[in-house]
Amino acid sequence: MMRSGLFACVALVTAGPALAQVTPPQEGVRVGITYQPGVRPGLLVLDGPGDVRLDSIRTILRRDLEYGDEFELITLPRNDTTELGVGSGPSGESVNYDLYAALGSDVTVRVRAGEPVTVYVYDVRTKTVRRELPVSVPPLHDPGFRMAVHRVADEVVRAVTGQAGVAATRFLFLQRGRIYRIDSDGADLEAVTPAGARTFSPSWSPSGRQAAYTEFHDQGGRLYVQDIEGGGRRAVGTTERGLNYTPVFAPDGRTLVFSRSDEGGTDVFTYDVERDCCIQRLTSGRFADNLSPTFSPDGRRIAFVSTRAGLPQIYAMSSDGTGQELFAPFDYGVTGSSNAPEWSPDGRNVAFHRDVGGSPQIFLMDVQSRTVRQLTSAGRNEDPTWAPDGRHLAFVSNRTGNRQIWVIDLETGRVRQVTRVGEARLPAWSGRMY
Amino acid sequence: MRLSIPLSLTIGAIVVAAAAACGGQPAPPPTPAIDSTAIRDSIARAEAARRAREDSIARARAETERLANERRAAEESARLTERVRGMIMELINFDFDKSNIRAGDAAILDRKIAILQANPTLTLTVTGHSDERGSDEYNLALGNRRALAAKEYMVNRGIAADRITTASRGEEQPLDALSTEDAWARNRRDEFAIAAGGQTLKAPAGM
């Protein structure tokens, strides 16, 4: 998906996605750049004087920005020793914007040695320094090194688009009954739960510091909230009985909503984990199962799965259980089972999977218009989970044989594989790790 | 006392000396008198001993036989318990995404009902399972419904509800890890396990 500098001039003339004047970045507002399918601003990350740590930073930045899908990365013949186009004159450093423009770059990123390391984001069209980021990156072999660089990549994206990237994020997922975490770029795989414990349905706390999940026991399954770093965990009250699963935090991090299967059927419950009290049943499942809840980002609505019309479909209700209604429209007797909804962080969409000819496929519903569209079609694609930018969606796909986590960029349609493990299921994408 | 001991020794010594001095025929050894009472006693004792011996052998033989019988009974009971246990463990299967008891599986549940009735302290756990095709989360709810279906069938036919607990593992514990129609059909099942009261099991009449 990279293009070489040779095509740059053509792209410059025909596409011309202009960067606007330097504007103070505002969260959630894209500044100056309009995205069109196939037309993305060109981005060049300059090489520099040989230094293993700086070179690692540049390599990780390039990959993060490539994975971020906002830019068309420009690759040049490798030269580790020169900072292309940066010269020093009597009035300090000079930057050869014309050269970058000729190479097809709309944005050029330079990692300058020093303490702290400084990352420059140059706006090539307006010939200005769009952002100068002093960054404190730990030593190369520090466990926090990669995540620190991911944060820099997210800031570069913010400097250009107004919204931070999603490189500094992680996934939780299930592999053969054990929960693991992995960084968004597929590095740093680590087990979260001990070997031998049979676990299920991991999810993140809003802070990204805790995981909630199910651990099976002889008669059912109990919910736990575990610290990602220390590993300490505590059981969620009232879940010692029955089979409790799909725990999901409310956006305020205080309430856990989950499914419980027992002799009364399967229903959605909430529990106040902060005060450790107040179990509340939101659905009544005498003749139907209700499960897989997900909060809207304002915490006021919950989408969930119900079998009240026969096959499982997507419903919604207020966070106190009132106002239950069908959410994602379907044709009775025609539309396949719909499951695993997750509300997007911007509140605009609900992603879920729906059976199409015997295989689950990823669907998106626009919350305003209630229109549904299908995103995938090859193989089994299931259990979607949103990146914090509301633009990227991860899901499980068996398109290469066994189940792995994949990411799709909803704006460009680009797809990449995240995990290469034995088997990955039930992914949960974290918020930004700051 | 000091006087009497030396005196008697002296008298004894005199008698011995006198006899030796006389010489002549030694006195004939005394013929032991036949004591018929003693003989009878001895015979009786021997007889008693023999009888005791025989009794003990008989007792041992009887004990051995009793133990053998007990063992046979225990083995028979264990065999029976094992057979009944086998009937309890017998799986039932389900159609894809369904939780209704299939007509052919009703007889399997009927046998379990008879066993529960013949063994009043027996309690069971039913665990519902699914194949891998449906949604992972939904499959837990489906397994739960399959377990509840078996329980409801038995409770409706006279088994106390508190004797059967239900659980679900969804698609998490397949019997057959293959992705074939046969494997899926085998994996869509209810498993039955003895929760308590299963040490010795009686077979219901006619089984």
XYZ file of C-alpha atoms in Angstrom:
641
model
C 0.000 0.000 0.000
C 3.021 2.275 -0.050
C 3.763 4.363 -3.052
C 7.152 5.444 -4.204
C 8.348 8.970 -4.611
C 8.181 8.639 -8.392
C 4.408 8.868 -8.378
C 4.453 11.710 -5.952
C 4.194 14.582 -8.434
C 1.211 13.004 -10.129
C -0.482 12.503 -6.814
C 0.334 16.042 -5.852
C -1.345 17.454 -8.903
C -4.383 15.224 -9.125
C -5.183 14.644 -5.490
C -3.882 17.715 -3.778
C -5.295 17.079 -0.313
C -4.203 20.392 1.066
C -3.202 20.850 4.648
C -4.771 24.002 5.994
C -2.981 26.664 7.934
C -1.536 25.613 11.262
C -4.477 25.521 13.583
C -4.487 24.599 17.230
C -5.549 20.949 17.225
C -8.971 20.195 18.611
C -9.957 16.752 19.761
C -12.435 15.153 17.406
C -12.050 17.750 14.679
C -10.145 16.897 11.546
C -8.160 19.883 10.457
C -7.799 20.678 6.814
C -7.794 17.155 5.447
C -10.714 15.488 3.812
C -10.479 11.763 3.376
C -11.600 10.242 0.137
C -11.313 6.560 -0.661
C -7.870 5.916 -2.069
C -6.679 9.475 -1.529
C -4.668 9.913 1.605
C -2.071 12.563 2.390
C 1.457 11.408 1.651
C 3.672 11.072 4.701
C 7.427 10.778 4.852
C 9.383 9.784 7.960
C 12.953 10.994 7.508
C 15.890 8.771 8.258
C 18.652 10.169 10.414
C 22.118 9.671 11.784
C 22.703 6.081 12.841
C 21.526 5.452 16.351
C 19.874 2.165 17.243
C 17.308 3.745 19.530
C 16.325 6.560 17.156
C 16.192 4.093 14.304
C 13.846 1.867 16.305
C 11.683 4.894 17.022
C 11.518 5.733 13.301
C 10.717 2.133 12.367
C 7.913 1.845 14.924
C 6.537 5.273 13.934
C 6.453 4.293 10.270
C 4.628 1.076 11.030
C 2.147 2.752 13.386
C 1.389 5.455 10.826
C 1.007 2.821 8.132
C -1.369 0.816 10.350
C -3.253 4.001 11.226
C -4.480 4.201 7.592
C -4.653 8.014 7.620
C -1.559 8.459 5.432
C 0.027 7.062 2.331
C 3.531 6.258 3.523
C 6.337 7.239 1.201
C 9.349 4.959 1.149
C 12.722 6.051 -0.081
C 15.841 4.011 -0.756
C 17.204 3.313 2.691
C 19.794 5.779 3.961
C 20.369 5.753 7.669
C 22.807 8.585 7.822
C 21.211 11.657 6.346
C 18.289 13.695 7.422
C 17.138 14.352 3.905
C 16.637 18.001 3.123
C 17.473 19.330 6.561
C 20.410 21.675 6.418
C 21.943 24.170 8.734
C 22.457 27.749 7.693
C 23.335 31.000 9.365
C 19.771 31.398 10.639
C 19.597 27.910 12.094
C 18.191 24.777 10.462
C 16.594 24.998 7.071
C 14.022 22.503 5.837
C 13.730 21.752 2.122
C 9.944 21.643 1.795
C 10.139 21.682 -1.993
C 12.090 18.427 -1.925
C 9.483 16.775 0.329
C 6.705 18.037 -1.915
C 8.470 16.627 -4.941
C 8.673 13.251 -3.176
C 4.897 13.294 -2.762
C 4.845 14.186 0.878
C 2.130 16.348 2.402
C 3.442 15.694 5.887
C 7.048 15.022 6.816
C 8.108 13.653 10.196
C 11.612 14.074 11.581
C 12.984 12.422 14.733
C 15.834 14.584 16.063
C 18.394 13.223 18.502
C 18.805 14.880 21.878
C 17.390 14.723 25.337
C 14.566 14.804 25.104
C 14.135 13.427 21.605
C 12.222 15.937 19.493
C 9.739 14.907 16.847
C 8.925 17.536 14.188
C 5.804 17.356 12.084
C 6.280 19.503 8.969
C 3.351 20.729 6.912
C 4.874 20.548 3.453
C 2.150 22.505 1.618
C 2.304 25.540 3.890
C 6.025 25.085 4.596
C 5.554 25.362 8.320
C 6.375 23.323 11.397
C 3.016 21.977 12.323
C 4.093 20.511 15.625
C 7.268 20.164 17.662
C 6.930 17.319 20.146
C 9.539 16.910 22.871
C 9.122 13.259 23.813
C 10.603 11.316 26.674
C 11.071 7.792 25.392
C 12.515 5.180 27.779
C 15.691 3.249 26.902
C 15.446 0.757 24.042
C 15.047 -2.359 26.176
C 12.715 -0.819 28.724
C 9.354 -2.639 28.708
C 7.671 0.741 28.199
C 9.710 1.710 25.129
C 7.355 0.534 22.401
C 4.225 1.928 24.054
C 5.977 5.306 24.474
C 6.730 5.385 20.737
C 3.130 4.372 19.962
C 2.028 7.460 21.921
C 4.313 9.627 19.776
C 2.729 8.144 16.642
C -0.721 8.968 18.037
C 0.403 12.569 18.644
C 1.704 12.863 15.073
C -1.737 11.796 13.849
C -3.353 14.314 16.190
C -1.060 17.081 14.892
C -2.325 16.490 11.369
C -5.918 15.316 11.707
C -6.965 16.818 15.036
C -7.703 13.393 16.508
C -5.095 11.147 18.108
C -4.233 7.846 16.450
C -4.837 4.447 18.020
C -1.352 2.938 18.072
C -1.085 3.168 21.880
C -3.837 0.597 22.403
C -4.028 -3.096 23.143
C -6.239 -6.112 22.624
C -7.429 -8.709 25.059
C -8.426 -12.004 23.486
C -9.078 -15.641 24.258
C -6.784 -18.446 23.125
C -7.800 -21.983 24.113
C -9.533 -20.878 27.279
C -6.791 -18.457 28.392
C -6.857 -14.655 28.153
C -3.913 -12.828 26.555
C -3.098 -9.247 25.721
C -1.233 -7.943 22.699
C -0.325 -4.445 21.502
C -2.283 -2.992 18.587
C 0.655 -3.645 16.237
C 0.758 -7.352 17.148
C 3.831 -7.095 19.417
C 4.294 -7.890 23.114
C 1.991 -10.882 23.559
C 1.450 -11.691 27.244
C -0.850 -14.004 29.187
C -3.268 -12.232 31.514
C -4.863 -15.202 33.282
C -2.928 -18.149 34.749
C -2.463 -21.373 32.794
C -5.106 -23.965 33.602
C -7.885 -21.526 34.464
C -10.760 -21.818 31.965
C -11.712 -18.239 31.138
C -14.012 -16.416 28.702
C -15.238 -13.043 27.412
C -12.502 -10.513 28.366
C -13.135 -6.767 28.337
C -11.247 -3.606 29.341
C -12.019 -1.082 32.020
C -12.216 2.438 30.543
C -8.795 3.259 32.044
C -7.178 0.260 30.377
C -5.715 -0.770 33.726
C -8.120 -3.622 34.443
C -9.682 -6.548 32.658
C -13.044 -8.100 33.460
C -13.710 -11.696 32.450
C -15.423 -15.001 33.263
C -13.724 -17.952 34.901
C -15.620 -21.225 34.566
C -16.077 -23.548 37.524
C -17.946 -26.859 37.895
C -21.410 -25.364 38.144
C -21.088 -22.133 36.195
C -18.849 -19.130 35.711
C -17.818 -16.277 37.990
C -16.814 -12.740 37.004
C -13.458 -11.249 38.009
C -11.888 -7.810 37.695
C -8.105 -8.061 37.437
C -5.301 -5.481 37.445
C -3.373 -5.770 34.196
C -0.054 -4.776 35.772
C -0.056 -6.328 39.248
C -2.237 -9.305 38.342
C -4.279 -9.043 41.559
C -7.955 -9.758 41.055
C -11.233 -9.782 42.903
C -14.452 -11.630 42.291
C -17.508 -9.619 41.345
C -20.174 -9.929 44.033
C -23.245 -12.105 43.395
C -21.591 -13.935 40.492
C -20.593 -17.001 42.524
C -23.866 -18.597 41.413
C -25.010 -19.214 37.861
C -23.041 -18.746 34.666
C -22.017 -15.084 34.387
C -20.342 -13.823 31.213
C -19.722 -10.925 28.807
C -18.934 -8.378 31.552
C -18.648 -4.846 30.096
C -17.844 -1.661 31.997
C -20.070 1.385 31.742
C -18.162 4.411 30.382
C -17.850 5.805 33.933
C -16.078 2.608 35.056
C -18.414 2.107 38.015
C -21.024 -0.266 36.673
C -20.536 -3.653 35.114
C -23.236 -4.968 32.786
C -23.212 -8.702 31.999
C -25.211 -11.791 30.982
C -26.247 -14.465 33.468
C -27.535 -17.917 32.529
C -29.216 -19.922 35.268
C -32.434 -21.814 35.949
C -34.385 -18.658 35.174
C -32.926 -18.456 31.658
C -30.428 -15.881 30.384
C -30.736 -12.198 31.276
C -28.818 -8.938 31.404
C -27.788 -7.650 34.845
C -25.861 -4.662 36.169
C -23.693 -4.527 39.268
C -22.048 -1.527 40.938
C -18.406 -2.632 41.179
C -17.298 0.596 42.835
C -19.655 0.257 45.797
C -19.683 -3.550 45.503
C -23.441 -3.752 45.669
C -26.757 -3.403 44.002
C -27.319 -6.221 41.519
C -30.068 -5.235 39.112
C -31.812 -7.372 36.521
C -32.628 -5.420 33.364
C -34.391 -8.028 31.230
C -36.965 -10.731 31.900
C -36.154 -13.930 30.075
C -38.890 -16.382 30.906
C -39.384 -17.314 27.274
C -36.347 -15.672 25.680
C -32.640 -15.269 26.266
C -31.132 -11.788 26.667
C -27.352 -11.425 26.546
C -24.199 -9.709 25.207
C -24.891 -6.143 26.443
C -22.929 -3.061 25.296
C -23.176 0.522 26.599
C -23.636 3.590 24.430
C -20.693 5.971 25.026
C -22.878 8.318 27.094
C -23.831 5.380 29.323
C -27.555 5.968 28.889
C -28.447 3.136 26.520
C -27.585 -0.551 26.309
C -27.736 -2.594 23.114
C -28.055 -6.355 23.603
C -29.056 -9.626 21.976
C -32.469 -11.164 22.521
C -34.207 -14.283 21.209
C -37.648 -12.828 21.910
C -38.562 -13.010 18.205
C -37.033 -16.468 17.698
C -33.529 -16.119 16.342
C -31.155 -13.829 18.241
C -31.352 -10.193 17.046
C -30.097 -6.805 18.261
C -32.284 -4.837 20.716
C -31.736 -1.730 22.822
C -32.990 -0.351 26.134
C -32.265 2.401 28.638
C -29.516 1.624 31.118
C -32.200 0.928 33.755
C -33.898 -1.666 31.551
C -36.864 0.453 30.467
C -37.837 1.254 26.886
C -36.804 -2.041 25.316
C -37.099 -2.042 21.536
C -35.826 -3.738 18.424
C -32.641 -1.930 17.376
C -31.241 -3.458 14.177
C -34.070 -4.155 11.723
C -34.418 -7.643 10.249
C -36.778 -9.594 8.023
C -38.541 -12.258 10.019
C -37.763 -15.709 8.667
C -35.166 -14.340 6.246
C -32.452 -12.527 8.191
C -29.957 -14.767 9.977
C -29.005 -14.682 13.653
C -27.423 -11.408 14.801
C -25.033 -11.370 17.736
C -22.174 -9.705 19.629
C -23.099 -5.991 19.309
C -20.594 -3.296 20.272
C -21.509 0.387 20.308
C -18.936 2.643 18.639
C -17.026 5.134 20.847
C -18.528 8.070 18.912
C -22.010 6.659 19.473
C -22.889 6.734 15.796
C -22.726 3.033 14.944
C -23.312 -0.390 16.400
C -21.164 -3.188 14.992
C -22.326 -6.800 15.243
C -22.160 -10.046 13.322
C -25.012 -11.648 11.433
C -25.328 -15.062 9.796
C -25.274 -14.903 6.015
C -25.645 -18.296 4.364
C -24.315 -20.117 7.422
C -21.304 -17.865 8.096
C -21.189 -14.874 10.404
C -20.272 -11.557 8.731
C -19.532 -8.156 10.236
C -22.339 -5.606 9.959
C -22.643 -1.967 10.887
C -25.827 -0.183 11.855
C -26.095 3.587 11.688
C -27.799 4.473 14.971
C -29.570 7.563 13.593
C -31.051 6.051 10.458
C -31.097 2.403 11.617
C -29.675 1.363 8.274
C -27.552 -1.743 8.220
C -24.642 -2.534 5.929
C -22.432 -5.585 5.549
C -18.657 -5.099 5.815
C -17.197 -8.560 5.208
C -18.002 -11.514 3.001
C -15.113 -14.014 2.856
C -14.967 -16.799 5.457
C -16.237 -16.452 9.024
C -15.988 -12.922 10.431
C -17.292 -12.336 13.948
C -17.115 -10.547 17.304
C -16.309 -6.972 16.215
C -14.665 -4.537 18.646
C -14.062 -0.808 18.123
C -10.845 1.161 18.252
C -11.176 4.347 20.333
C -11.161 6.410 17.102
C -14.461 4.875 15.923
C -12.819 4.414 12.541
C -11.093 1.061 12.967
C -12.881 -2.141 13.804
C -11.208 -5.399 14.874
C -12.881 -8.781 14.458
C -12.132 -12.488 14.353
C -11.698 -14.024 10.923
C -10.725 -17.469 9.696
C -9.886 -16.182 6.209
C -6.358 -17.613 6.446
C -7.426 -20.921 7.995
C -7.760 -20.558 11.745
C -9.312 -17.777 13.778
C -7.152 -14.662 14.111
C -7.750 -11.004 14.934
C -7.984 -8.653 11.955
C -8.521 -4.901 11.718
C -10.522 -3.062 9.078
C -10.316 0.674 8.436
C -13.855 1.801 7.719
C -12.713 4.820 5.694
C -10.384 3.097 3.261
C -11.525 -0.515 3.576
C -7.933 -1.574 4.253
C -7.573 -4.768 6.267
C -4.612 -6.090 8.272
C -3.951 -9.132 10.443
C -3.018 -8.462 14.085
C -2.420 -11.871 15.670
C -0.467 -14.863 14.444
C -1.110 -17.217 17.313
C -2.648 -20.698 17.550
C -6.154 -19.292 17.690
C -7.633 -15.961 18.775
C -11.260 -15.354 19.763
C -13.436 -12.747 21.473
C -11.157 -9.708 21.056
C -11.613 -6.524 23.097
C -9.905 -3.322 21.923
C -8.745 -1.010 24.704
C -8.964 2.744 24.971
C -5.771 4.767 24.537
C -3.062 3.786 27.022
C -2.155 7.165 28.511
C 13.415 -72.978 113.485
C 17.029 -72.783 114.003
C 16.902 -76.057 115.923
C 14.400 -78.060 113.845
C 16.225 -77.927 110.460
C 19.499 -79.462 111.665
C 17.490 -82.058 113.587
C 15.519 -83.344 110.610
C 18.645 -83.448 108.434
C 20.284 -85.583 111.099
C 17.359 -88.051 111.239
C 17.336 -88.393 107.422
C 21.040 -89.160 107.336
C 20.575 -91.946 109.920
C 17.792 -93.656 107.909
C 19.828 -93.642 104.659
C 22.835 -95.058 106.419
C 20.762 -97.877 108.009
C 19.304 -98.963 104.687
C 22.685 -99.156 103.046
C 24.032 -101.177 105.873
C 21.180 -103.772 105.575
C 21.818 -104.554 101.793
C 19.651 -107.502 100.248
C 16.724 -107.409 97.712
C 15.814 -103.991 96.386
C 12.155 -103.144 96.633
C 10.202 -103.835 93.330
C 9.108 -100.690 91.411
C 5.553 -99.815 92.213
C 3.077 -100.853 89.487
C 1.075 -97.800 88.456
C -2.573 -98.270 89.206
C -4.973 -98.074 86.130
C -6.926 -94.857 86.529
C -9.904 -95.200 84.134
C -11.208 -91.717 84.912
C -8.045 -90.115 83.681
C -8.157 -92.109 80.442
C -11.723 -91.164 79.822
C -10.881 -87.549 80.505
C -8.009 -87.692 78.136
C -10.100 -89.250 75.362
C -12.788 -86.697 75.958
C -10.234 -83.939 75.760
C -8.865 -85.267 72.502
C -12.343 -85.630 71.160
C -13.176 -82.084 72.200
C -10.048 -80.823 70.567
C -10.905 -82.648 67.372
C -14.398 -81.285 67.437
C -13.073 -77.813 68.108
C -10.717 -78.228 65.218
C -13.502 -79.338 62.930
C -15.767 -76.592 64.143
C -13.115 -74.032 63.491
C -12.536 -75.430 60.013
C -16.245 -75.352 59.390
C -16.454 -71.883 60.784
C -13.564 -70.754 58.614
C -15.173 -72.445 55.663
C -18.462 -70.728 56.401
C -16.727 -67.413 56.919
C -14.895 -67.805 53.636
C -18.136 -68.642 51.968
C -19.856 -65.713 53.620
C -17.068 -63.397 52.517
C -17.204 -64.810 49.030
C -20.926 -64.276 48.977
C -20.500 -60.776 50.272
C -17.864 -60.126 47.681
C -20.102 -61.548 45.018
C -22.927 -59.378 46.263
C -20.654 -56.323 46.376
C -19.386 -57.096 42.896
C -22.894 -57.583 41.702
C -23.907 -54.334 43.353
C -20.900 -52.531 41.873
C -21.721 -53.997 38.489
C -25.276 -52.850 38.891
C -24.193 -49.425 40.116
C -21.866 -49.176 37.150
C -24.646 -50.183 34.793
C -27.052 -47.684 36.336
C -24.356 -45.037 36.281
C -23.887 -45.739 32.592
C -27.572 -45.154 32.033
C -27.391 -41.910 33.979
C -24.413 -40.684 31.954
C -26.049 -41.483 28.628
C -25.981 -38.283 26.542
C -28.824 -36.753 24.649
C -28.256 -34.766 21.454
C -29.907 -31.794 19.789
C -30.592 -30.383 16.349
C -28.641 -27.316 15.245
C -29.581 -24.232 17.282
C -32.433 -26.177 18.932
C -33.089 -27.083 22.539
C -36.158 -29.323 22.262
C -35.843 -32.961 23.388
C -35.831 -35.182 20.307
C -38.378 -38.020 20.233
C -35.669 -40.664 20.240
C -33.986 -39.144 23.278
C -37.123 -39.155 25.460
C -36.545 -42.850 26.295
C -33.056 -41.969 27.563
C -34.521 -39.377 29.894
C -37.304 -41.789 30.945
C -34.628 -44.275 32.117
C -33.002 -41.532 34.173
C -36.372 -40.702 35.730
C -36.873 -44.373 36.776
C -33.364 -44.437 38.241
C -33.957 -41.222 40.198
C -37.162 -42.747 41.537
C -35.391 -45.994 42.585
C -32.572 -44.061 44.279
C -34.123 -41.328 46.394
C -30.815 -39.740 47.513
C -29.426 -39.449 43.982
C -28.992 -35.915 42.558
C -27.746 -34.928 39.083
C -26.077 -32.091 37.196
C -27.041 -31.533 33.552
C -24.578 -29.555 31.413
C -25.632 -28.280 28.000
C -23.137 -27.987 25.120
C -23.240 -26.668 21.573
C -21.274 -27.071 18.383
C -18.791 -24.416 17.271
C -20.897 -22.850 14.552
C -23.042 -20.323 16.376
C -21.797 -17.254 18.218
C -19.455 -18.014 21.103
C -21.456 -15.962 23.601
C -24.869 -17.063 22.336
C -23.767 -20.691 22.611
C -23.556 -20.372 26.404
C -27.203 -19.302 26.501
C -28.090 -22.118 24.072
C -26.285 -24.707 26.240
C -28.153 -23.365 29.257
C -31.469 -23.816 27.452
C -30.542 -27.387 26.471
C -29.771 -28.243 30.105
C -33.016 -26.626 31.231
C -34.973 -28.619 28.607
C -33.756 -31.936 30.056
C -34.463 -30.785 33.587
C -37.933 -29.588 32.686
C -38.710 -32.921 31.013
C -37.773 -34.835 34.172
C -39.414 -32.421 36.611
C -42.629 -32.584 34.602
C -42.576 -36.370 35.139
C -42.326 -36.274 38.902
C -38.694 -35.595 39.788
C -38.207 -32.927 42.461
C -36.652 -29.802 40.924
C -33.973 -29.566 43.609
C -32.534 -32.944 42.542
C -31.321 -31.598 39.197
C -28.981 -28.641 38.774
C -28.125 -27.212 35.367
C -24.983 -25.740 33.802
C -23.697 -24.758 30.354
C -20.328 -24.777 28.626
C -21.474 -23.529 25.220
C -18.930 -24.543 22.605
C -16.009 -24.457 25.049
C -15.738 -28.226 25.683
C -16.298 -30.138 22.448
C -16.255 -33.946 22.541
C -14.912 -33.922 19.006
C -12.603 -31.114 17.905
C -13.146 -31.692 14.182
C -15.218 -29.291 12.090
C -17.458 -31.847 10.403
C -21.196 -32.504 10.438
C -20.576 -35.640 12.529
C -18.449 -33.788 15.075
C -20.976 -30.970 15.319
C -23.826 -33.457 15.842
C -21.867 -35.187 18.626
C -20.997 -31.887 20.292
C -24.616 -30.666 20.483
C -25.476 -32.507 23.688
C -26.509 -32.622 27.320
C -24.086 -34.359 29.682
C -25.357 -35.868 32.931
C -23.211 -36.273 36.039
C -23.959 -37.573 39.520
C -23.844 -34.711 41.997
C -24.509 -36.811 45.166
C -25.928 -40.141 46.337
C -24.281 -42.234 43.636
C -22.061 -44.584 45.737
C -24.481 -47.514 45.396
C -27.280 -47.401 42.919
C -30.300 -49.651 42.606
C -31.631 -50.541 39.207
C -35.301 -49.803 38.771
C -37.563 -52.851 38.359
C -37.318 -54.314 34.894
C -33.892 -52.838 34.060
